[in-house]
Every structure is written in structure tokens, then in C-alpha cells.
XYZ file of C-alpha atoms in Angstrom:
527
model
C 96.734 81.990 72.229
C 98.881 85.445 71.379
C 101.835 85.799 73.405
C 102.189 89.248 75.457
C 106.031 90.992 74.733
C 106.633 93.597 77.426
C 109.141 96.069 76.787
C 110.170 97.430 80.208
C 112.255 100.716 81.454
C 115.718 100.531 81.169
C 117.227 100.742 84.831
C 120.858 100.990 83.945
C 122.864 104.059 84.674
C 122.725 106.281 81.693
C 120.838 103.836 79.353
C 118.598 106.033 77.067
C 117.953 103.358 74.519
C 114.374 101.462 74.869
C 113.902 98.042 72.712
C 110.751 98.722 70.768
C 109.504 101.937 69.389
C 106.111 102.928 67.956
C 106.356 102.258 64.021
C 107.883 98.201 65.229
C 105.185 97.990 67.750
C 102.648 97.822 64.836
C 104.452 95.357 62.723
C 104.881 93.157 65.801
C 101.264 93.768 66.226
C 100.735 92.450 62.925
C 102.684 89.170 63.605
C 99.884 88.203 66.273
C 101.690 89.337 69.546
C 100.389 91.434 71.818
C 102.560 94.646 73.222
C 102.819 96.123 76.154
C 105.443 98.652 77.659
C 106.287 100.066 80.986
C 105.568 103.962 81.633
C 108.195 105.903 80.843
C 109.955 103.477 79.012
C 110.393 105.526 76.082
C 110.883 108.928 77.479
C 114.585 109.043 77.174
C 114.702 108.237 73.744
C 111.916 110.790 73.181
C 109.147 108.845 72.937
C 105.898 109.021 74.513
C 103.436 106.666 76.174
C 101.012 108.331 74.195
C 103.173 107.297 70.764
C 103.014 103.795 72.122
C 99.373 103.613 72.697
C 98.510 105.532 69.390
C 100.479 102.496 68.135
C 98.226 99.880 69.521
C 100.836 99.249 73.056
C 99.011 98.940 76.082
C 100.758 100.891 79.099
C 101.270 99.566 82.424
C 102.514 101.445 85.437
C 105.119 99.959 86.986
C 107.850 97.278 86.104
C 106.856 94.602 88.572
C 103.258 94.347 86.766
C 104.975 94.055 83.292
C 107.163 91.386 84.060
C 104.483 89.116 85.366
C 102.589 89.574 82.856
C 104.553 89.099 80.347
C 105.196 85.634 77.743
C 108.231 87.463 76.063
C 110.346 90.493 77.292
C 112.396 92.381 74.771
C 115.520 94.503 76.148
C 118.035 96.342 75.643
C 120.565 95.793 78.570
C 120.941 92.194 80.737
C 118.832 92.384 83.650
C 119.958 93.136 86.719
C 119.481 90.806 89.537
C 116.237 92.421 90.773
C 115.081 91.927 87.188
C 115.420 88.517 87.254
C 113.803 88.181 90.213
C 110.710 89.167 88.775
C 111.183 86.745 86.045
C 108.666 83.393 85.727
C 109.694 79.850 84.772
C 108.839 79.664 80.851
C 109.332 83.268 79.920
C 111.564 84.516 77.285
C 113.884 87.400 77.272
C 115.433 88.788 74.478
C 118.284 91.261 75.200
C 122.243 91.810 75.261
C 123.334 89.121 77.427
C 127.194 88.522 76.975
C 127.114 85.245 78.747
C 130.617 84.707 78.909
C 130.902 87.941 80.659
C 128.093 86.867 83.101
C 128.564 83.253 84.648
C 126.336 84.491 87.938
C 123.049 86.037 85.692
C 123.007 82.861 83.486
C 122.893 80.624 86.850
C 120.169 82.745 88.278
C 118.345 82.531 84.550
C 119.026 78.595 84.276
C 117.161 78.417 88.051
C 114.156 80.506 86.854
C 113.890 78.187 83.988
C 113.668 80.672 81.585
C 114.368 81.189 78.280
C 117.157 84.052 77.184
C 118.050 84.761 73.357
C 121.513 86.731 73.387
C 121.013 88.998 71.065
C 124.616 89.379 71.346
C 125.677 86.003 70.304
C 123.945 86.077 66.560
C 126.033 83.865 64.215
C 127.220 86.862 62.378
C 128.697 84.444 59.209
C 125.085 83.725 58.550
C 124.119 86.168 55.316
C 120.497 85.827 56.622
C 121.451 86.847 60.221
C 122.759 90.115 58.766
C 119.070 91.828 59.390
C 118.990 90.863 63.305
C 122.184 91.792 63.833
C 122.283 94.388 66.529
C 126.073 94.300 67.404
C 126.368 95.610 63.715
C 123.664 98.051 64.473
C 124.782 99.494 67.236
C 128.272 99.725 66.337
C 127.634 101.807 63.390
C 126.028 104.391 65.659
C 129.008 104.210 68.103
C 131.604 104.829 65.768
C 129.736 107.369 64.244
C 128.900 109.067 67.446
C 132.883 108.849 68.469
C 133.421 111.130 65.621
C 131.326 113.753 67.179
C 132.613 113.162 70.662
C 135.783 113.993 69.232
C 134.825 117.038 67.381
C 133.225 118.198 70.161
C 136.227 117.919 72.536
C 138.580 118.881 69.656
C 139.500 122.427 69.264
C 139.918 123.002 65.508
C 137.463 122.785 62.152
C 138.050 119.125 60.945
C 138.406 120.100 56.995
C 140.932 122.512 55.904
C 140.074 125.827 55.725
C 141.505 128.854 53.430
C 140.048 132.444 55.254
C 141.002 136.110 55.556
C 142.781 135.377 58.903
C 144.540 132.592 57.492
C 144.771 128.893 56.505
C 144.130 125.911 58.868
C 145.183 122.970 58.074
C 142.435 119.693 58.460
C 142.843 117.687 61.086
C 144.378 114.238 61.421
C 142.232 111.325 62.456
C 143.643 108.032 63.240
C 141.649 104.942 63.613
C 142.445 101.990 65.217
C 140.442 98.829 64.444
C 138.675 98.767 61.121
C 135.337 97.256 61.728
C 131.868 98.172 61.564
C 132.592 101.273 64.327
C 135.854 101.553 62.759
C 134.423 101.868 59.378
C 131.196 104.571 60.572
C 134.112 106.787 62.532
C 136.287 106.710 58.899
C 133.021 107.786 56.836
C 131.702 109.973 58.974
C 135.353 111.827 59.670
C 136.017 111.542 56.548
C 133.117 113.557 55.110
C 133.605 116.370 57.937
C 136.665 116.627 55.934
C 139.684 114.992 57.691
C 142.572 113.672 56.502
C 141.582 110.181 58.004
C 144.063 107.215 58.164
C 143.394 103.717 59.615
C 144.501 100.130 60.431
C 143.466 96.601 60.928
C 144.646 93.584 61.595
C 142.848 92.012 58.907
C 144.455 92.914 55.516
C 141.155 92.340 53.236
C 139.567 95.930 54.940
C 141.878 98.027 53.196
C 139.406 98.354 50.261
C 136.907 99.189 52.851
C 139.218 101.809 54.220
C 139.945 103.091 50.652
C 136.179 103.390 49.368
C 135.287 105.490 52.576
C 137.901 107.871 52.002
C 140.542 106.769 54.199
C 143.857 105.691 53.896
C 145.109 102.152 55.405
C 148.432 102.032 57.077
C 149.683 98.604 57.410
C 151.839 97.524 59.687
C 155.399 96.258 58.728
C 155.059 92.481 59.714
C 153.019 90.004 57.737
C 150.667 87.915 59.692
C 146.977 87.066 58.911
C 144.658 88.566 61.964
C 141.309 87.199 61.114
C 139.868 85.464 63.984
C 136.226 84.519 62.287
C 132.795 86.130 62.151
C 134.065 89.562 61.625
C 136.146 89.608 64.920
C 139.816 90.280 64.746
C 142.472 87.570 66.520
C 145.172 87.739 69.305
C 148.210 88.550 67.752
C 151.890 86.948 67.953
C 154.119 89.178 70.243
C 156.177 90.188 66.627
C 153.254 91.460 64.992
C 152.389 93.335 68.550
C 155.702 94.601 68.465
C 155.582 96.350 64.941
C 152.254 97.521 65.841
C 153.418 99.422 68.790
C 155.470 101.126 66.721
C 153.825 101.565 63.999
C 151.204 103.431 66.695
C 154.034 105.015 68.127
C 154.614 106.859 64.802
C 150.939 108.151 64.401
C 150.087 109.108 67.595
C 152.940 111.914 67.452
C 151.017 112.839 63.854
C 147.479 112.729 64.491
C 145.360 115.099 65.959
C 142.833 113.020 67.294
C 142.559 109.064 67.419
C 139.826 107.105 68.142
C 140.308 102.814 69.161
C 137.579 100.196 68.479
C 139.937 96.965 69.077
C 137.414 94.526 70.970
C 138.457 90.393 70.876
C 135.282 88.538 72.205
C 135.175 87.321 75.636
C 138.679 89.595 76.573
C 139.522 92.242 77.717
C 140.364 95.040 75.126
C 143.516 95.053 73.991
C 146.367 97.691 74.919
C 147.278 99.577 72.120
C 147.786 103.509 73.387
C 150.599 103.237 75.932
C 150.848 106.337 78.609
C 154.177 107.094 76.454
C 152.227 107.496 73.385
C 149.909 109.716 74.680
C 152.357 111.936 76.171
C 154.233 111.857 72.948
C 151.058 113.517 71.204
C 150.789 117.195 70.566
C 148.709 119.546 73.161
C 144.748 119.501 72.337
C 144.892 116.299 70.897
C 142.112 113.839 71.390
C 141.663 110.000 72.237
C 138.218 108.696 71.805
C 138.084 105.101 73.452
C 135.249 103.117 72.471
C 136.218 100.064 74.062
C 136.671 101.758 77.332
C 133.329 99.560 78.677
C 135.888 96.357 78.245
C 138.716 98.260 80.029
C 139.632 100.221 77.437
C 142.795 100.360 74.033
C 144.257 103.358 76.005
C 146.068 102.559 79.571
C 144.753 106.456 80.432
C 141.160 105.867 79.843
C 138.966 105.911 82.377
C 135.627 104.406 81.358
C 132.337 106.694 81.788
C 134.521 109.674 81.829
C 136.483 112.359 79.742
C 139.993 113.153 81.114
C 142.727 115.259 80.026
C 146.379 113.514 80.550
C 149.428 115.358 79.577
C 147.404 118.032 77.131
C 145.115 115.371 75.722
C 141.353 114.752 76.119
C 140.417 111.051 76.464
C 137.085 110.273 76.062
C 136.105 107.160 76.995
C 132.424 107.255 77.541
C 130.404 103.851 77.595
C 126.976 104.908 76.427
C 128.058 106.351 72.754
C 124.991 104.469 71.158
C 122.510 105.899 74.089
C 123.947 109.666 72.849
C 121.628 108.667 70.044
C 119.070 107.253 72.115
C 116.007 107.586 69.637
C 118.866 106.484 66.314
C 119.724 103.665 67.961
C 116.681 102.306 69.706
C 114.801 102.305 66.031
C 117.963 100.512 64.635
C 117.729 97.912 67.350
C 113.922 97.242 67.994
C 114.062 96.410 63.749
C 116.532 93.780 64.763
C 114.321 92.416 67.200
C 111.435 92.174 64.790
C 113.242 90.349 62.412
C 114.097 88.034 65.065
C 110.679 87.655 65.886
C 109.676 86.881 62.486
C 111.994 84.074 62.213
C 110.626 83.026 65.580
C 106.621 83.456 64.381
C 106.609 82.064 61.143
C 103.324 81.305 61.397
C 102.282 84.862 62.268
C 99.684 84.058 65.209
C 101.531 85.509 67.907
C 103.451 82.091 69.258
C 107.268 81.678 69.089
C 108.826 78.457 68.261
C 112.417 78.660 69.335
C 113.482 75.967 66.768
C 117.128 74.730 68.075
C 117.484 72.949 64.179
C 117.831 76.582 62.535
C 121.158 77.561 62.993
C 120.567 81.336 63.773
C 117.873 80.384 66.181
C 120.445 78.517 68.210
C 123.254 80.687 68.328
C 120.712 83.302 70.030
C 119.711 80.406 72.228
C 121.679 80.661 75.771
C 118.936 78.984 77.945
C 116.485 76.929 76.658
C 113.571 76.427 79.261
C 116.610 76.509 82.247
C 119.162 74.573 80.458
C 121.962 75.972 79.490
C 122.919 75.629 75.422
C 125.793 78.404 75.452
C 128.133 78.110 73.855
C 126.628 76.671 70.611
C 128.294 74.295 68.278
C 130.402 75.607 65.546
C 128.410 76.315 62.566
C 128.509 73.658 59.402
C 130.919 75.399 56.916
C 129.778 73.722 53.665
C 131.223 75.891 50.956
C 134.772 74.628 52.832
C 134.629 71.687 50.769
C 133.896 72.641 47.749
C 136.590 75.383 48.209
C 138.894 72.776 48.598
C 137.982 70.507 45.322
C 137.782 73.762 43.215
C 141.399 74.274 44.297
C 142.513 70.728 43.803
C 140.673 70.366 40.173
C 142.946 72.830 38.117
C 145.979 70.548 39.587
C 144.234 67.122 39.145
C 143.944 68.355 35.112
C 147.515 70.155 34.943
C 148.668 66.515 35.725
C 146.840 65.150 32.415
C 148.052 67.950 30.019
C 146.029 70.163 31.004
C 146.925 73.664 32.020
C 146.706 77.572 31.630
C 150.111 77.685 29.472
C 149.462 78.854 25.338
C 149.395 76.150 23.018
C 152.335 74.807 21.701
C 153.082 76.042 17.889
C 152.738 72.577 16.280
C 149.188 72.135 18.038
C 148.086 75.093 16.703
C 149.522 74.446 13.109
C 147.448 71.548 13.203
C 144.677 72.949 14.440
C 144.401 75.700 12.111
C 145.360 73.172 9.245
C 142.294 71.355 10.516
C 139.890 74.040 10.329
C 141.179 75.385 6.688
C 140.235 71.994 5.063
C 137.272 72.415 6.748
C 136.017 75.230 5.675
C 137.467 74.274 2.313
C 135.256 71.824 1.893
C 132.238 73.629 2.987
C 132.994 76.412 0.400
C 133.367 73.625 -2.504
C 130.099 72.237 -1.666
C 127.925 74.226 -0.154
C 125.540 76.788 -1.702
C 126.400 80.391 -2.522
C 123.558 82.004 0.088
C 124.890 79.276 2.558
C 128.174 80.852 2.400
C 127.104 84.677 3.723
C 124.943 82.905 6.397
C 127.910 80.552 7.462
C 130.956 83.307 7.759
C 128.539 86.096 9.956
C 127.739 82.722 12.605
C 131.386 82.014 12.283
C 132.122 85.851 13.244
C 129.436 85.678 15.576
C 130.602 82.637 17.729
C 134.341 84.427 17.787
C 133.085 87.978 18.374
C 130.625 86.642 21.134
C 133.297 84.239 22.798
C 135.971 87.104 22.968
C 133.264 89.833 24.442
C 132.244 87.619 27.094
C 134.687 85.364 28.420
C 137.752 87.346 28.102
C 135.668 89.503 30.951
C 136.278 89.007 34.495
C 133.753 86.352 35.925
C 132.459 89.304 38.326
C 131.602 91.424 35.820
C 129.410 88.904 33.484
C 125.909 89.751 34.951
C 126.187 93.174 33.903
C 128.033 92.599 30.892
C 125.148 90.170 29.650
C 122.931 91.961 30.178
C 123.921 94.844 28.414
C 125.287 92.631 25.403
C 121.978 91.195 25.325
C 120.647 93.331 22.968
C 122.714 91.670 20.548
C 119.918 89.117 20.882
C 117.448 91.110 19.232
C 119.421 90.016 16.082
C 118.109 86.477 16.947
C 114.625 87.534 17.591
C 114.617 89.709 14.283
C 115.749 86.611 12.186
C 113.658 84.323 14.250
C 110.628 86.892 13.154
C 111.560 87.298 9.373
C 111.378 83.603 9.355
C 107.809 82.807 10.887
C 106.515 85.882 8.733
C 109.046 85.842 5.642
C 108.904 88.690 2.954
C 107.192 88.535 -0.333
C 109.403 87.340 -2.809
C 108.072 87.832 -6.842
C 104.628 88.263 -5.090
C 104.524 84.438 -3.838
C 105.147 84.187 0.077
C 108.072 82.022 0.443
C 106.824 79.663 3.391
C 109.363 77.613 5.581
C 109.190 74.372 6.859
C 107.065 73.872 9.593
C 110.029 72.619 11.451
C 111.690 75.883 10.928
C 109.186 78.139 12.096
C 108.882 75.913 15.499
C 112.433 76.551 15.542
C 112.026 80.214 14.949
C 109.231 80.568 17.754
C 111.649 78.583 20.580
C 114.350 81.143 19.926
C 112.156 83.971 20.144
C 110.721 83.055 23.379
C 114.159 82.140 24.854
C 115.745 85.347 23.527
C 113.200 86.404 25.198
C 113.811 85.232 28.664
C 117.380 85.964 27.722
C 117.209 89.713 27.536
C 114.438 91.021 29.752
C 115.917 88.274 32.641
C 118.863 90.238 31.664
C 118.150 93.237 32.420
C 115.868 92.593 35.484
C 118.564 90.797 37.242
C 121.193 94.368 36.395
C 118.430 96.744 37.706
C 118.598 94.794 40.928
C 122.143 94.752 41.442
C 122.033 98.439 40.611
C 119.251 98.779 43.014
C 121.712 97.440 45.497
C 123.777 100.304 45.629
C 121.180 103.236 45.384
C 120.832 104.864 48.980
């Protein structure tokens, strides 16, 4: 029987966002579920009851009705107590959870015997998890939203300008924290036409940094800050140190800075000290986005915008429901695509499989018992990492290495080849000769094309120098259907012409495979 997912109001303070709109309601519909949202639900993210029933929702009045009636309930923010109070043993909520967070809500979910997906604790090292991931989502809004907060607050044009009254110079935009946020607030300032720095702790974003526009600073102290799954680590107290500074410098340059630095399950890190901020120049502007988690400025005060010592710090906690109707799209698509890899079998029943591994990192309660956290996922490229390291060694051991060859080898070698050829010149016919030198040329022209390219760039390159092939399927043609010679058609061997027919076909496969497989690497990068 077709599960019912309710979709109810949002009840906390200044949430806009709703977790299923109108066009998802009807692919959810086509899954096998039925839908059903509270009144209202949608009227803060500008949509209508009537857009919900137009899109096959049914529409109940209050929230108490909803949740009793409902198999699955999709959300945006953890219930509140009440909330789960309404809950029924063997329901299913799907929401942002942040269990660690939340010891107390996941004891009162574990004694409804429920069961909660955290939408917030998708393995986010999964490449198949990328399409239900809603942190990624909804930090792409956020940071793009912080760059309007802080235009907003900030008093200037952000690109240089050149007019009658005079010139004014772009502003300065520092960014602290170079991930998904990070990234949308360097884009989006960048294009508004700010001279944009920004910094990570995590050294392989600076070719992020540079493609949006921006420029990375680094800070003067070497020490790898990946801390896995796209998060950033605790740092020693050296690196902190040079940070600081490092911070110290920019905040007395820039004109406006806006922090992203979250570590999971602590507090956000301190990285604008009071002394900073009072060391920045008069207007200036702080956007905090991780002011919900206590904030990277020790000034912020979350939900609010202050001004401290001349500078406006923002550090509202609802930046992705200031783009209520944005974000709740971006969102309820995550939460279809987590329903699809729940339904499978498209008839409107969820299978929480604990085996897939994407499945059970959403998993926090699993009919009342609680599965958070989940193992560590199975790395298994890590090995093979390891032996593809260890190989080039293993062989440099045997004589084996990346080093030229030695003169006398090559003597020999070419010695070698010259009484080879030699003797096919002596011996072989005159026609053979032609034929024999252009394969020769061929194989040498062919190897140096290719494989003195980098390894990234062969798919493209191949399939470009793939219409070199038509050579082969022009000479694999001539000799299936050879000319007239003297009036008397020349006929080859039938072994010859089943030769000629294999390499057409896998020329063939060669060059339009070729070219298929460009077009959709090109159609990768096409907005």
C-alpha cells in the first residue's frame, strides 16, 4: 500500500523554507507516494495551497491531523518537542537533525520508535550522494546570500567606478573559509566586481579560489588542514598563531569580510578577535555565517546586525530562509533523490536498506534504535593508491626507472633496428617498401602525439586525433572494393577483406565512441 509523506509548517522562529514544493510534489507523486501538506505551509516561501493541490497535494488544516496521518514526514528544521509528541511508533522523518548537537530529541525519537534520516549526516565522500546533498545546497545559497547582506549593509558600489564626480575605488572582500559558502560568497562578490581575496586551511582550494576570480592568501606556516568529507580540521596552536596574524593583516585592508569556518560537532572557531575588528576602517562590514554555532567573530551576536567600533556585523542565522522559495526548491530536489534511492521499486514503499552505504549514514534511528554515529565508510581506492605508489619502486629496484637510457643501450638498440630494416629492404618487395616506412612513421608519429600528452588530457585528445582513423577505414574500403587495374578487378584474399571489414567496424567504434564520450565531457561544463 502507498505510503502518505506529509510536509508540515515550519514552526521555527524565522524559518521561511518549506521541504517540498509543487513541481517535486509531482515527481514524488510519480514514485507511488501519496502527498499531503499542512495549510500554510508554503506561504512563506510564496507558495500557495492552491499550487500544492494543482500539483496533486492534498491539504489538511492543521498540524496535529498531518502528523497522524502521516507514514513519512519530510522537513526542513528538527522538530521541536511538541513535534515529536505528535509523532507515531514506525514513522519516518526526514529533516536536519544534527544529532550530535541534540542528545535529548534523539532520546525522545528512540522512545517513539521512530525512524529519523539526518539529512544532515549524508556521507558527503560518496560521488552518488552528491545529488541529496542538502548541506551543499543550502550552503551555496548562504554564502551567496552573505554577499548581499553585506552589500546591503555596506556603504559603497562593490566594482570600481570611474564618474564625473570622481573615481571610487572597488571594494575589498575577504573570505574566510573556502568551502561551498566560501566558494558562492567569492563568485558571487566577485562578479559584483570586488577585488575578492580568500583563505583555507586546505591548500588544494586555491584553484577553486583562482577559477572564481579570487585570490588565495596562504598563510605562512605549512600544515595540511583537511579533516575529511569536505570539512576542514582543528589546527595546531602554530598554524593558529600565523593565522591570527595573517587575519590581523587583512582585516585592517578589507572593506568587508565575511567567515564560514564551521568544524562538525564544535563550536565555530574564533578567528575575528575584538582587536581586529577595532583595527578595521569605519563602515566596514563582518558578515558571520557561522554565527548559529556561536559565531568566527567574538562581536557577533547571532540573529542580529550590530555595529562595534564603526563596523556592521551581521550575523543573521536564517541566510538560506532570505531565499525562502531558492532554497526550499534546492532542498525538496534533495529529498526526492533521497526518496528515489529509498523507492526503488517506485510503488510508494521505502526500504531503508542499512547495506547501502548512503542509506545508513542518513540513518540515525532505525525503528527506535539508535545507529548514529555510523561506521566509517570502506575506502577501497586506499589500497590500490598504495600499490600504485609502491610499483614504480618495486621496478626501480630491477633496473627499471624513469632515468634516459644509457648511450651504449641505445647504440645497440639502434644498431639492432638498422640491420633490421636492412634486411627487410634486401628482401622484401619494392611496393612493400612504401607501405612499410608510412606504418613505421605512423607507429612513431602516433606514439609521440598521444603519450607524450598528459594522461588527463587523452579523452579529448583521442578523440579529436581520431580522425586520423578514417585513414584506416579508407584503406580498409579500397581493399574490400579495390580499383580497376588494366580493366580486370584485382580481388584480395578472402582473408584480407575479413580483415578489412573488422577494422572498419572497429575504426568505427573507435571514432564515433570518440567523439560521443568528448561531447559529454563538454556537456559537463555548459551551464
Amino acid at each position: 500500500m502507498p505510503l502518505t509523506i506529509g510536509v508540515p509548517r515550519e514552526i521555527f522562529s524565522g524559518e521561511k523554507r518549506v521541504a517540498t514544493v509543487p513541481d517535486v510534489v509531482e515527481k514524488l507523486i510519480k514514485l507511488g507516494f501519496k502527498i499531503q501538506v499542512e495549510s500554510g505551509a508554503g506561504d512563506a516561501a510564496n507558495v500557495s495551497d492552491d499550487a500544492y493541490r494543482a500539483s496533486g497535494a492534498a491539504v489538511v488544516d492543521t498540524a496535529a491531523i498531518l502528523w497522524a496521518t502521516s507514514d513519512v514526514v519530510f522537513k526542513v528544521r528538527a522538530p521541536s518537542l511538541d513535534e515529536v509528541e505528535l509523532m507515531h511508533e514506525g514513522q519516518t522523518l526526514v529533516s536536519f537533525i544534527w544529532p550530535a548537537q541534540q542528545p535529548d530529541l534523539m532520546q525522545k525519537f528512540a522512545a517513539k520508535k521512530v525512524t529519523v534520516l539526518a539529512i544532515d549526516c549524508l556521507p558527503r565522500t560518496l560521488s552518488r550522494a552528491q545529488k541529496m546533498d542538502a548541506l551543499t545546497s543550502m550552503a551555496g545559497v548562504t554564502g551567496y546570500r552573505a554577499v548581499i547582506e553585506a552589500a546591503n549593509a555596506f556603504g559603497r558600489f562593490f566594482s570600481g567606478q570611474i564618474t564625473a564626480a570622481g573615481k571610487v575605488p572597488p571594494a575589498k572582500v575577504f573570505i574566510a573559509g573556502a568551502g561551498v559558502a566560501g566558494l558562492a560568497a567569492i563568485g558571487t562578490a566577485a562578479s559584483m566586481g570586488a577585488v575578492v581575496r580568500a583563505n583555507d586551511t586546505r591548500a588544494e582550494v586555491a584553484d577553486q579560489v583562482k577559477s572564481l576570480g579570487g585570490e588565495f592568501v596562504k598563510v605562512d606556516y605549512e600544515e595540511e588542514g583537511g579533516g575529511g568529507g569536505g570539512y576542514a580540521k582543528v589546527m595546531s596552536e602554530g598554524f593558529q598563531k600565523a593565522q591570527r596574524d595573517m587575519y590581523a593583516q587583512q582585516a585592517r585592508d578589507a572593506d568587508i569580510i565575511i567567515t564560514t569556518a564551521l568544524i562538525p560537532g564544535k563550536p565555530a572557531p574564533k578567528l575575528i578577535t575584538a582587536e581586529m575588528v577595532q583595527s578595521m576602517k569605519p563602515g566596514s562590514v563582518i558578515v558571520d555565517m557561522a554565527a548559529e554555532q556561536g559565531g568566527n567573530c567574538e562581536l557577533t551576536e547571532p540573529g542580529t546586525a550590530v555595529v562595534k567600533h564603526g563596523v556592521t556585523i551581521v550575523g543573521y542565522t536564517d541566510l538560506a530562509s532570505r531565499l525562502a522559495k531558492q532554497a526550499s526548491t534546492l532542498y525538496s530536489t534533495n529529498l526526492f533523490r533521497v526518496s528515489e534511492e529509498l523507492c526503488k521499486t517506485k510503488d510508494g514503499v521505502i526500504n531503508v536498506n542499512m547495506e547501502d552505504d548512503a542509506i545508513r549514514g542518513l540513518t540515525v534511528i532505525k525503528a527506535g534504535d539508535v545507529t548514529w554515529p555510523a561506521p566509517p565508510l570502506k575506502l577501497i581506492a586506499a589500497p590500490a593508491a598504495k600499490a600504485a605508489i609502491a610499483m614504480p619502486q618495486a621496478k626501480k629496484g630491477h633496473g627499471a626507472s624513469s632515468e634516459p637510457m644509457s648511450g651504449n643501450k641505445l647504440a645497440i638498440m639502434f644498431g639492432v633496428a638498422a640491420v633490421l630494416f636492412w634486411f627487410i629492404g634486401a628482401n622484401a618487395p619494392t611496393a612493400f617498401l612504401g607501405h612499410f616506412t608510412v606504418f613505421v612513421l605512423g607507429c612513431f608519429v602516433g606514439y609521440q602525439v598521444v603519450w607524450s600528452v598528459t594522461p588527463a588530457l587523452h579523452t579529448p585528445l583521442m578523440s579529436v586525433t581520431n580522425a586520423i582513423s578514417s585513414i584506416i577505414a579508407i584503406g580498409a574500403l579500397v581493399q574490400i572494393a579495390p580499383p580497376l587495374l588494366g580493366g580486370v578487378i584485382d580481388r584480395p584474399d578472402d582473408a584480407i577483406r575479413y580483415l578489412a571489414v573488422a577494422g572498419i567496424v572497429l575504426t568505427a567504434i573507435n571514432m564515433f565512441g570518440g567523439f560521443a564520450v568528448t561531447q559529454r565531457m563538454l556537456a559537463m561544463f555548459r551551464k
